[in-house]
């Protein structure tokens, strides 16, 4: 592929529409009609003066046209977008080894071409004369079909606009700008469609815009958008179907300047071999950024960088919420080394609210700064050594929980009428303040709401602190956290009126001075149902302001203004319960559940029709019987268990009947599920049956005589007995 890219010989150029305005026709200009005034287009051009308009009726004109003056050339479809249009066309049918429309460059020359079709030429439109360069060339609503080399090539032009054009079947689709020593062109390439073209949009461009184009469907090596671009925006284009090529590429070419100050933004690069490719000849990547693009579904790489520097490809959608693969942590399109990808978008650009992903190659704070109010940020596992500041509504959580995701530093949350969830969805962080003043600092005002859940907060003067901050007319929920090995677990300096503070189901043990300390408060802080480190509850030698229970335990201390009774009599553990396809956990249910140590929890798994319970998997050490669908688990730590189900075929019976859909087999399934599986012995028998029966079932199914004998002599009698006794055993179950 590299060899093919390197043979590009002509550049492309783009300029914003507002900067490229055709010279208006003066009051004295003439409109020349073809064939009304002249039979051929060339005769009309030859007769025209600068500033005239040549208007050509629908029909096919077998000629090669040369424009050597400033004029407007209009076809029957002038003003009509060439992409997908229908109706009568003005068609220039040039020789296959010639140029359909040649524009002779000259200083001050302004040419506008609108609403034609040029087909079967070597080049549809070209500027063959090198100097002096034309001032402005505008091509609109043109179809360039089946050209042998170039579609629209405006090489020797100072400024050009190509928009609403359709180019199909060429080596190079849309191009502007020449080789050194000629300067780059200022170009606008906008809202064009380029189909089955090896190099869709190319050029040597400066101060340009490539926007809103669709470049698609070239099966061999090639690239959708490539060239040498200076101070250029490549935005909101779609490049797809370059099966053995790249959507966008950067490479040095024939003594031109290296690309620099290029913003690749808002593009969709999908269905290519490589989404974006940087060649090793691009030795510097000065000012080149690739952000807010959809780079997904590319077969080899989303971004492959062989250039001399690291590429900024942050804030892109890679096709999966977990981010890019290969050098990245996720399941999306692969990225190579020398690619900055974190933070990334967790959904397609434009989604609201947005989900952001970040891993330790980037900064959580960068995602916070880029996120809009209401967005969600998900941090991949790893260590983040940084200080975080949150000042707007956000959800910040980890991908895999506090056990594997750590922030070494502190988190400051200052809200004015905002909502923050920190560690939501049972996926929090370990925040290790490393001897700092706080793990989390709060200032909450004006109806703000803050939830801190499922985190581990440690190593601080205060795990959670409001010192020198506000707690006024806001709601704080602090639950299911481990707040330990701090001087103060929670330090609330001043709780003012209109506030709600809920501190529940946390571990507050092993804090040196206080588990919860409230210096002053206009309300009673609810800190019930926490583990203080001792079965007797917190210490502190005071009475609960609500229940008058004494704080006379040996746990962490509690201060005044705190309702601490009742408390937990043991540490709180989490059990994650899930199921495979084919059934569900009905008791105690699925999800994240919390219990104090020593609790015995009943488990119940129920298969769907056509499936059977197989076993419990995961942390099964304290499950009474991992092979039984109804059993118990004793909680003495954090667990994750899964109920596994399989297709529930009665294998021998199925082999005998020839199908697992036979209605008579249903009674066997019912007896298995309701009588055998709920008991330990029955579950073991069922497990033994499914281990031993496959070879027997295979043998039976291959012989019609044996199948009939087993069905009539063995299976049918069992089914008769079970049907006859159904009432007694089903009621007993």
XYZ file of C-alpha atoms in Angstrom:
733
model
C 0.000 0.000 0.000
C 2.865 2.378 0.817
C 4.184 2.162 -2.750
C 0.831 3.099 -4.218
C 0.407 6.064 -1.869
C 3.871 7.347 -2.741
C 3.103 7.784 -6.456
C 0.628 10.586 -5.835
C 1.735 13.343 -8.161
C -0.880 16.037 -7.835
C -2.134 17.866 -4.698
C -5.568 19.092 -3.606
C -6.686 22.437 -2.274
C -9.621 23.811 -0.292
C -10.958 27.263 0.667
C -13.973 28.362 2.721
C -16.971 29.360 0.632
C -17.019 32.847 2.019
C -13.491 33.449 0.778
C -14.148 32.243 -2.783
C -16.746 34.378 -4.527
C -17.022 34.448 -8.322
C -16.794 37.776 -10.050
C -20.396 38.842 -10.680
C -21.585 39.308 -14.232
C -21.665 43.022 -14.926
C -24.666 44.753 -16.373
C -22.995 44.770 -19.747
C -22.030 41.084 -19.830
C -23.500 38.773 -22.442
C -25.251 35.400 -22.125
C -24.349 33.212 -25.082
C -26.608 30.261 -25.844
C -25.500 26.902 -27.203
C -26.819 25.762 -29.643
C -28.959 28.901 -30.053
C -26.133 31.324 -30.825
C -23.397 28.816 -31.661
C -23.471 25.133 -32.532
C -20.550 24.137 -30.311
C -19.403 25.051 -26.845
C -15.951 25.966 -28.090
C -17.334 28.371 -30.691
C -19.311 30.130 -27.974
C -16.261 30.396 -25.686
C -14.119 31.735 -28.503
C -16.726 34.426 -29.203
C -17.200 35.364 -25.543
C -15.554 38.263 -23.742
C -14.276 38.303 -20.171
C -17.208 38.157 -17.766
C -19.665 36.563 -20.232
C -21.780 33.487 -19.542
C -21.954 30.535 -21.915
C -25.171 28.613 -21.296
C -25.350 25.157 -22.873
C -28.611 23.278 -23.407
C -29.073 19.609 -22.598
C -27.537 17.201 -25.044
C -24.257 15.457 -25.841
C -21.375 17.532 -27.190
C -18.490 15.545 -28.609
C -15.698 18.050 -28.187
C -12.732 19.027 -26.042
C -13.339 22.447 -24.521
C -10.619 25.045 -23.802
C -11.384 28.072 -21.598
C -8.856 30.852 -21.988
C -10.712 33.787 -20.414
C -12.766 34.712 -17.368
C -16.305 33.412 -17.856
C -19.114 31.276 -16.511
C -19.925 27.979 -18.245
C -23.383 26.641 -17.342
C -25.111 23.393 -18.255
C -28.760 22.414 -18.129
C -28.386 21.364 -14.467
C -26.827 24.612 -13.221
C -27.673 25.088 -9.554
C -28.725 21.432 -9.096
C -26.667 19.211 -6.802
C -24.899 16.582 -8.942
C -25.162 13.915 -6.238
C -28.094 11.690 -7.167
C -29.840 14.105 -9.478
C -31.952 13.143 -12.504
C -33.141 14.935 -15.587
C -31.700 16.101 -18.886
C -27.928 16.655 -18.777
C -25.477 18.741 -20.695
C -22.805 16.150 -21.500
C -19.312 16.825 -22.797
C -18.031 13.616 -24.392
C -14.307 14.152 -24.854
C -11.720 11.911 -26.459
C -10.527 9.280 -24.004
C -6.943 10.546 -24.226
C -7.826 14.232 -23.958
C -9.074 16.782 -21.409
C -12.811 17.412 -21.283
C -12.484 21.031 -20.105
C -9.043 22.696 -20.104
C -8.716 25.951 -18.185
C -5.726 28.015 -19.264
C -4.242 29.724 -16.212
C -3.651 33.457 -16.264
C -3.292 36.183 -13.677
C -6.657 37.614 -12.706
C -8.593 34.803 -14.388
C -11.902 33.801 -12.751
C -13.774 30.782 -14.128
C -17.073 29.302 -12.903
C -18.356 25.931 -14.159
C -21.831 24.814 -13.082
C -24.241 21.998 -13.901
C -22.532 19.850 -16.557
C -21.451 16.241 -17.052
C -18.015 15.403 -18.446
C -17.394 11.755 -19.250
C -14.930 9.318 -20.810
C -12.042 11.793 -20.928
C -8.495 11.436 -19.670
C -9.227 14.358 -17.311
C -12.704 15.820 -16.843
C -11.386 19.292 -15.862
C -7.739 20.298 -15.726
C -5.477 23.362 -15.649
C -2.550 22.296 -17.842
C -0.684 25.605 -18.040
C 1.626 26.196 -15.055
C 1.948 29.976 -14.941
C 0.836 32.487 -14.246
C -1.678 30.790 -11.965
C -5.386 31.487 -12.297
C -6.873 33.587 -9.507
C -10.162 31.727 -8.864
C -11.774 28.599 -10.304
C -15.162 27.424 -9.020
C -16.709 24.112 -10.015
C -20.219 23.344 -8.831
C -22.798 20.654 -9.539
C -20.571 18.832 -12.016
C -20.505 15.112 -12.778
C -17.155 13.662 -13.841
C -17.658 10.077 -15.008
C -15.245 7.377 -16.107
C -12.152 9.552 -16.501
C -8.904 7.737 -17.094
C -6.761 9.827 -14.759
C -8.150 12.978 -13.077
C -11.723 13.894 -12.321
C -11.464 17.558 -11.295
C -7.843 18.767 -11.175
C -7.338 22.482 -10.540
C -3.598 22.371 -10.147
C -2.368 25.822 -11.101
C -4.897 27.907 -9.206
C -4.523 30.368 -6.359
C -8.025 29.793 -4.974
C -10.640 27.196 -5.821
C -13.980 25.834 -4.714
C -15.357 22.428 -5.694
C -18.787 21.679 -4.249
C -21.858 19.529 -4.855
C -20.015 17.495 -7.486
C -20.088 13.767 -8.251
C -16.925 12.007 -9.409
C -16.872 8.316 -10.305
C -14.230 6.091 -11.860
C -10.885 7.921 -11.863
C -7.380 7.561 -10.509
C -7.571 10.916 -8.699
C -10.964 12.419 -7.942
C -10.637 16.043 -6.790
C -7.255 17.750 -6.715
C -5.707 21.189 -6.402
C -2.262 22.613 -5.854
C 0.960 21.964 -7.717
C 4.462 20.805 -6.936
C 7.224 23.007 -5.625
C 8.248 25.671 -6.502
C 4.565 26.593 -6.986
C 2.780 27.681 -3.827
C -0.063 25.654 -2.306
C -3.649 26.447 -3.253
C -6.368 27.836 -1.002
C -9.329 25.523 -1.491
C -12.797 24.599 -0.356
C -13.833 21.039 -1.213
C -17.298 20.696 0.183
C -20.303 18.378 -0.131
C -18.956 16.241 -2.980
C -19.306 12.507 -3.590
C -16.347 10.535 -4.918
C -16.895 6.904 -5.881
C -14.463 4.172 -6.973
C -11.469 6.508 -7.147
C -8.004 5.415 -6.002
C -7.155 8.807 -4.483
C -10.423 10.523 -3.680
C -9.379 14.025 -2.579
C -5.739 15.086 -2.777
C -3.634 18.192 -3.042
C -1.138 20.745 -1.817
C -3.365 23.056 0.187
C -3.095 25.945 2.606
C -5.755 27.731 4.697
C -8.258 25.269 3.298
C -11.424 23.358 4.138
C -12.355 19.778 3.209
C -15.853 19.326 4.576
C -18.962 17.202 4.169
C -17.649 14.949 1.403
C -18.491 11.285 0.885
C -15.550 9.287 -0.490
C -16.314 5.603 -0.923
C -15.850 2.198 -2.424
C -12.416 1.568 -3.866
C -11.479 -2.114 -3.500
C -7.719 -1.867 -4.005
C -4.895 0.127 -2.425
C -5.607 3.809 -2.235
C -6.708 6.558 0.123
C -9.830 8.620 0.485
C -8.248 11.932 1.549
C -4.502 12.549 1.327
C -1.987 15.229 0.430
C 0.097 17.968 1.940
C -2.134 20.194 4.036
C -1.153 23.410 5.819
C -3.545 25.176 8.211
C -6.380 23.027 6.903
C -9.573 21.625 8.439
C -10.706 18.139 7.405
C -14.104 17.867 9.003
C -17.422 16.028 8.796
C -16.434 13.817 5.866
C -17.260 10.134 5.440
C -14.635 7.832 3.961
C -15.635 4.197 3.641
C -15.027 1.121 1.526
C -11.270 1.474 0.957
C -10.938 -2.262 1.469
C -7.163 -2.373 1.068
C -6.381 1.283 1.681
C -6.806 4.115 4.158
C -9.540 6.611 4.848
C -7.121 9.508 5.473
C -3.333 9.541 5.201
C -0.449 11.944 5.802
C 2.861 11.612 3.920
C 5.669 13.786 2.590
C 5.596 14.235 -1.192
C 8.050 15.623 -3.762
C 9.681 18.406 -1.803
C 6.447 19.962 -0.559
C 6.221 21.020 3.039
C 5.141 18.457 5.585
C 1.535 18.611 6.708
C 1.117 20.859 9.720
C -1.712 22.496 11.669
C -4.367 20.107 10.375
C -7.553 19.485 12.363
C -9.228 16.160 11.518
C -12.568 16.451 13.262
C -16.084 15.050 13.020
C -15.266 12.551 10.267
C -16.579 9.009 9.856
C -13.804 6.613 8.881
C -15.330 3.160 8.729
C -15.162 0.040 6.601
C -11.598 0.663 5.421
C -8.411 -1.353 5.848
C -6.952 1.493 7.940
C -8.982 4.441 9.195
C -6.096 6.934 9.329
C -2.492 6.198 8.343
C 0.608 8.326 8.997
C 3.572 7.365 6.804
C 7.099 7.306 8.121
C 7.932 10.161 5.716
C 5.775 12.457 7.865
C 8.668 12.982 10.257
C 6.906 15.737 12.231
C 3.277 16.035 13.303
C 3.241 19.719 14.173
C -0.297 20.824 15.030
C -1.970 17.709 13.593
C -4.943 16.631 15.730
C -7.478 13.847 15.186
C -10.430 14.427 17.519
C -14.179 13.760 17.741
C -14.222 11.313 14.827
C -16.037 8.012 14.353
C -13.171 5.597 13.652
C -14.759 2.160 13.751
C -15.176 -0.992 11.734
C -11.821 -0.722 9.958
C -10.375 -4.182 9.357
C -6.676 -3.634 10.245
C -6.263 -0.447 12.288
C -8.315 2.546 13.279
C -5.141 4.656 13.439
C -1.674 3.471 12.410
C 1.127 5.953 13.032
C 4.583 5.361 11.545
C 5.439 9.063 11.674
C 8.243 10.610 13.633
C 6.140 11.889 16.548
C 3.167 10.891 18.684
C -0.234 11.646 17.164
C -3.005 13.308 19.176
C -5.970 11.001 18.466
C -7.854 11.634 21.699
C -11.614 12.061 22.002
C -12.604 9.684 19.192
C -15.198 6.911 19.032
C -13.487 3.600 18.318
C -16.569 1.418 17.994
C -16.732 0.236 21.620
C -17.256 1.947 24.950
C -14.052 0.318 26.247
C -11.919 2.247 23.756
C -9.455 1.172 21.069
C -7.672 -2.158 20.984
C -4.111 -3.382 20.346
C -2.080 -0.591 21.990
C -5.296 0.513 23.727
C -7.248 -1.264 26.479
C -10.533 -1.910 24.729
C -12.438 -3.841 22.104
C -12.726 -1.111 19.474
C -10.635 -0.478 16.366
C -6.948 -1.066 16.927
C -4.373 1.683 17.351
C -0.629 1.424 16.945
C 2.053 2.767 19.216
C 2.745 6.523 19.155
C -0.987 7.276 19.334
C -2.555 9.266 22.171
C -6.074 7.862 22.444
C -7.120 8.678 26.053
C -9.625 10.084 26.792
C -11.912 8.570 24.171
C -15.595 8.874 23.368
C -17.774 6.077 24.703
C -20.426 6.648 22.028
C -20.621 8.054 18.514
C -19.796 11.761 18.213
C -22.842 13.906 18.806
C -24.414 11.575 21.391
C -25.985 13.423 24.311
C -25.207 12.909 27.072
C -21.778 11.607 26.120
C -19.900 8.773 27.770
C -16.127 9.275 28.016
C -13.468 6.636 28.510
C -10.008 7.140 29.950
C -7.094 4.910 30.913
C -3.790 5.646 32.666
C -2.122 6.727 29.408
C -4.268 9.847 29.738
C -5.746 11.942 32.536
C -9.162 11.714 34.127
C -9.019 15.492 34.532
C -8.725 15.958 30.777
C -11.974 14.042 30.314
C -13.598 16.100 33.081
C -12.523 19.324 31.386
C -13.863 18.239 27.981
C -17.118 16.736 29.243
C -20.394 18.625 29.181
C -22.776 18.774 32.114
C -24.552 15.447 32.519
C -21.865 13.352 30.812
C -20.428 10.112 32.220
C -16.710 9.346 32.550
C -15.562 5.726 32.902
C -11.973 5.089 33.972
C -10.279 1.836 32.956
C -8.410 -0.096 35.603
C -5.009 1.173 36.656
C -3.384 3.916 38.722
C -4.070 7.613 38.099
C -1.611 9.916 39.829
C -3.409 13.245 39.631
C -5.521 15.781 41.471
C -9.125 16.007 40.248
C -11.460 18.987 40.285
C -15.159 18.638 39.438
C -17.304 21.764 39.093
C -20.207 20.591 36.919
C -22.782 17.794 36.854
C -21.049 14.500 36.008
C -20.997 10.793 36.678
C -17.468 9.543 37.366
C -16.964 5.820 37.851
C -14.488 3.068 37.140
C -14.864 0.243 34.661
C -13.972 -2.589 37.044
C -14.277 -1.286 40.586
C -12.148 0.151 43.339
C -10.098 -3.017 43.745
C -8.230 -2.350 40.495
C -8.727 1.384 39.886
C -6.861 3.890 42.047
C -6.533 7.665 42.166
C -3.355 8.626 43.986
C -4.117 12.186 44.973
C -7.346 13.874 45.911
C -10.715 14.837 44.453
C -12.304 18.279 44.881
C -16.028 18.614 44.142
C -17.506 22.119 44.137
C -21.123 22.310 43.007
C -23.552 25.156 42.481
C -26.940 23.670 41.479
C -25.281 20.537 40.081
C -25.467 16.757 40.431
C -22.439 14.472 40.745
C -22.297 10.706 41.118
C -18.837 9.586 42.192
C -18.409 5.837 41.959
C -21.944 5.245 40.740
C -23.253 1.928 39.420
C -21.240 -0.001 42.031
C -17.991 0.870 40.286
C -15.933 3.223 42.392
C -12.286 4.053 43.058
C -9.632 3.688 45.654
C -8.701 7.284 46.438
C -5.361 7.280 48.226
C -4.571 10.798 49.406
C -1.002 9.688 50.209
C -0.844 11.809 53.352
C -2.776 14.777 51.950
C -5.453 16.856 53.651
C -8.365 14.933 52.150
C -9.297 12.147 49.750
C -12.498 13.982 48.725
C -13.224 17.639 49.472
C -16.740 19.049 49.119
C -18.412 22.390 48.709
C -22.136 21.947 48.035
C -24.676 24.736 47.583
C -27.892 25.851 45.917
C -29.786 22.575 45.614
C -26.812 20.476 44.512
C -26.853 16.701 44.921
C -23.779 14.523 45.477
C -23.578 10.744 45.792
C -20.335 9.035 46.815
C -20.673 5.267 46.675
C -18.632 2.084 46.505
C -15.216 3.698 46.972
C -12.248 3.138 49.249
C -10.974 6.407 50.764
C -7.704 6.287 52.653
C -4.435 7.982 53.575
C -5.785 11.452 54.391
C -6.274 13.818 57.269
C -9.961 13.332 56.345
C -11.395 10.774 53.951
C -14.230 13.214 53.153
C -13.957 16.846 54.222
C -15.882 20.097 53.937
C -13.244 22.215 55.700
C -13.394 25.778 54.252
C -16.188 24.637 51.941
C -19.969 24.989 51.937
C -22.612 22.468 52.895
C -25.745 24.528 52.406
C -29.097 23.713 50.845
C -27.762 20.531 49.263
C -27.989 16.754 49.523
C -25.046 14.438 50.196
C -25.374 10.654 50.088
C -22.331 8.688 51.266
C -22.949 4.937 51.160
C -21.263 1.582 50.634
C -17.753 3.029 50.943
C -14.738 1.807 52.897
C -13.370 4.922 54.643
C -10.364 3.801 56.632
C -6.847 4.628 57.800
C -7.447 8.379 57.908
C -7.292 10.749 60.859
C -10.975 11.514 60.347
C -13.181 9.259 58.252
C -15.667 12.062 57.513
C -15.145 15.654 58.676
C -18.098 18.045 58.228
C -17.134 21.528 59.327
C -20.538 23.199 59.132
C -23.826 21.689 58.015
C -26.213 24.545 57.319
C -29.987 24.658 57.012
C -31.705 23.112 54.042
C -29.130 20.336 53.821
C -29.634 16.583 53.823
C -26.748 14.314 54.807
C -27.107 10.518 54.571
C -24.102 8.420 55.651
C -25.160 4.769 55.536
C -23.751 1.283 55.011
C -20.129 2.388 55.073
C -17.093 0.867 56.709
C -15.810 3.533 59.125
C -13.298 1.424 61.026
C -9.598 2.161 61.595
C -9.794 5.959 61.484
C -7.498 7.378 64.152
C -9.546 10.248 65.579
C -13.160 9.965 64.414
C -15.230 7.854 62.072
C -17.653 10.779 61.630
C -17.023 14.253 63.049
C -19.501 17.119 62.673
C -18.160 20.388 64.078
C -21.444 22.306 63.872
C -24.783 21.535 62.271
C -28.283 22.903 61.932
C -29.589 19.355 61.416
C -28.999 15.866 62.756
C -26.767 13.962 60.343
C -28.073 10.471 59.514
C -25.131 8.056 59.966
C -27.110 4.921 60.802
C -26.283 1.396 59.662
C -22.520 1.785 59.398
C -19.738 -0.526 60.572
C -17.580 1.309 63.087
C -15.053 -1.480 63.605
C -16.639 -3.175 66.635
C -19.843 -5.089 67.263
C -20.601 -2.695 70.126
C -20.708 0.279 67.759
C -18.840 3.592 67.865
C -17.039 5.159 70.774
C -17.332 8.758 71.889
C -18.984 8.751 75.308
C -22.138 10.539 74.154
C -25.768 9.729 73.428
C -27.433 9.323 70.062
C -29.497 12.544 69.534
C -32.413 10.511 68.132
C -32.472 7.233 70.099
C -30.367 8.171 73.157
C -28.276 5.025 72.618
C -24.792 5.461 74.123
C -21.687 5.568 71.958
C -19.816 3.255 74.309
C -18.427 0.690 71.869
C -14.825 0.128 70.867
C -15.203 1.278 67.260
C -14.187 4.556 65.645
C -15.390 7.659 67.477
C -18.472 9.652 66.636
C -19.215 13.291 67.436
C -22.303 15.267 68.353
C -25.019 16.038 65.778
C -24.827 12.452 64.447
C -27.581 9.810 64.535
C -25.483 6.605 64.645
C -27.997 4.098 66.083
C -28.591 1.447 64.760
C -25.195 0.337 63.539
C -24.004 -2.753 61.703
C -22.627 -5.564 63.839
C -20.057 -6.620 61.239
C -18.324 -5.442 58.085
C -20.450 -5.129 54.979
C -19.601 -7.351 52.002
C -20.781 -7.232 48.432
C -21.930 -10.241 46.416
C -22.300 -9.829 42.654
C -24.860 -12.285 41.296
C -25.427 -12.939 37.588
C -26.550 -15.693 35.220
C -25.718 -17.057 31.797
C -28.263 -17.328 28.997
C -30.982 -19.873 29.597
C -32.190 -18.866 33.041
C -32.034 -16.420 35.915
C -31.329 -16.157 39.640
C -34.658 -15.705 41.385
C -33.335 -15.643 44.963
C -32.062 -13.308 46.196
C -32.034 -11.765 42.693
C -29.285 -10.543 40.371
C -26.994 -7.554 40.662
C -24.862 -6.197 43.509
C -26.194 -7.075 46.963
C -24.714 -6.255 50.383
C -24.669 -8.330 53.580
C -22.844 -8.283 56.872
C -20.301 -10.987 57.526
C -21.698 -14.343 58.581
C -25.052 -13.912 56.819
C -26.389 -17.099 55.199
C -28.125 -16.212 51.932
C -30.522 -18.541 50.120
C -29.758 -18.970 46.398
C -32.333 -20.030 43.837
C -31.741 -20.448 40.091
C -34.542 -21.115 37.621
C -33.941 -22.339 34.049
C -35.977 -21.219 31.073
C -37.942 -23.741 29.023
C -35.594 -25.964 27.073
C -32.664 -25.300 29.424
C -31.350 -26.815 32.638
C -29.346 -25.517 35.549
C -25.705 -26.601 35.292
C -23.832 -25.231 38.327
C -22.769 -22.149 40.261
C -19.449 -20.690 39.094
C -17.113 -18.030 40.451
C -16.429 -17.615 44.174
C -18.196 -20.819 45.208
C -16.093 -21.757 48.253
C -18.863 -21.053 50.759
C -21.787 -22.313 48.635
C -23.317 -25.344 50.298
C -23.812 -27.230 47.018
C -22.505 -25.619 43.842
C -24.342 -28.216 41.705
C -27.787 -27.518 43.174
C -30.043 -24.752 41.819
C -31.444 -24.146 45.310
C -28.761 -23.839 47.960
C -27.135 -21.305 50.310
C -24.000 -19.189 50.462
C -22.349 -17.945 53.652
C -21.037 -14.382 53.384
C -17.591 -13.714 54.803
C -16.062 -11.631 52.012
C -16.773 -9.976 48.654
C -17.996 -12.566 46.142
C -18.947 -12.796 42.498
C -21.014 -15.825 41.474
C -22.834 -16.834 38.296
C -25.612 -19.348 37.732
C -24.682 -21.313 34.599
C -27.372 -22.893 32.425
C -27.267 -25.295 29.476
C -29.671 -26.550 26.915
C -31.863 -28.838 28.983
C -32.206 -31.817 26.679
C -33.163 -35.159 28.203
C -30.493 -36.712 26.040
C -31.499 -40.387 25.979
C -35.196 -39.551 25.687
C -34.461 -37.046 22.930
C -32.440 -39.656 21.037
C -35.280 -42.150 21.416
C -37.929 -39.707 20.152
C -35.702 -38.170 17.490
C -36.328 -34.559 18.644
C -36.169 -32.543 21.843
C -39.522 -30.910 21.047
C -41.608 -34.026 21.644
C -44.343 -33.103 24.142
C -43.943 -36.365 26.094
C -40.422 -35.294 27.093
C -41.797 -32.242 28.949
C -42.896 -34.424 31.900
C -39.307 -35.670 32.281
C -38.005 -32.099 32.351
C -40.615 -31.097 34.917
C -39.716 -34.026 37.220
C -36.024 -33.176 36.921
C -36.537 -29.461 37.675
C -39.089 -29.763 40.472
C -38.123 -32.993 42.269
C -34.500 -33.881 41.565
C -32.602 -30.606 41.195
C -33.804 -28.938 44.434
C -32.178 -31.705 46.506
C -28.478 -32.365 46.899
C -28.790 -36.049 46.024
C -31.067 -35.328 43.083
C -28.752 -32.643 41.750
C -25.817 -35.060 41.920
C -27.849 -37.721 40.058
C -28.791 -35.230 37.335
C -25.178 -34.127 37.023
C -24.056 -37.769 36.727
C -26.734 -38.412 34.099
C -25.590 -35.525 31.899
C -21.988 -36.658 32.134
C -22.743 -40.271 31.203
C -25.615 -39.991 28.741
C -24.065 -38.274 25.638
C -22.271 -41.372 24.266
C -25.319 -43.565 24.909
C -27.613 -41.019 23.251
C -25.303 -40.848 20.242
C -25.371 -44.622 19.829
C -29.167 -44.795 20.193
C -29.851 -42.017 17.690
C -27.959 -43.807 14.894
C -30.071 -46.987 14.860
C -33.805 -46.919 14.222
C -34.441 -50.345 15.786
C -32.590 -49.426 18.991
C -34.323 -46.023 19.106
C -37.723 -47.704 18.961
C -36.780 -50.315 21.541
C -35.515 -47.706 24.011
C -38.583 -45.521 23.508
C -41.146 -48.317 23.868
C -39.352 -50.429 26.461
C -37.742 -47.772 28.656
C -38.799 -44.147 28.146
C -42.530 -44.600 27.540
C -43.103 -46.609 30.761
C -41.331 -43.945 32.817
C -43.458 -41.231 31.221
C -46.648 -43.206 31.953
C -45.702 -43.558 35.632
C -44.790 -39.879 35.945
C -48.030 -38.740 34.305
C -50.044 -41.058 36.563
C -48.329 -39.784 39.728
C -47.971 -36.161 38.619
C -50.342 -34.789 41.205
C -48.560 -36.254 44.185
C -44.953 -35.434 43.288
C -45.683 -31.991 41.813
C -47.642 -30.947 44.925
C -44.935 -32.297 47.184
C -42.334 -30.324 45.322
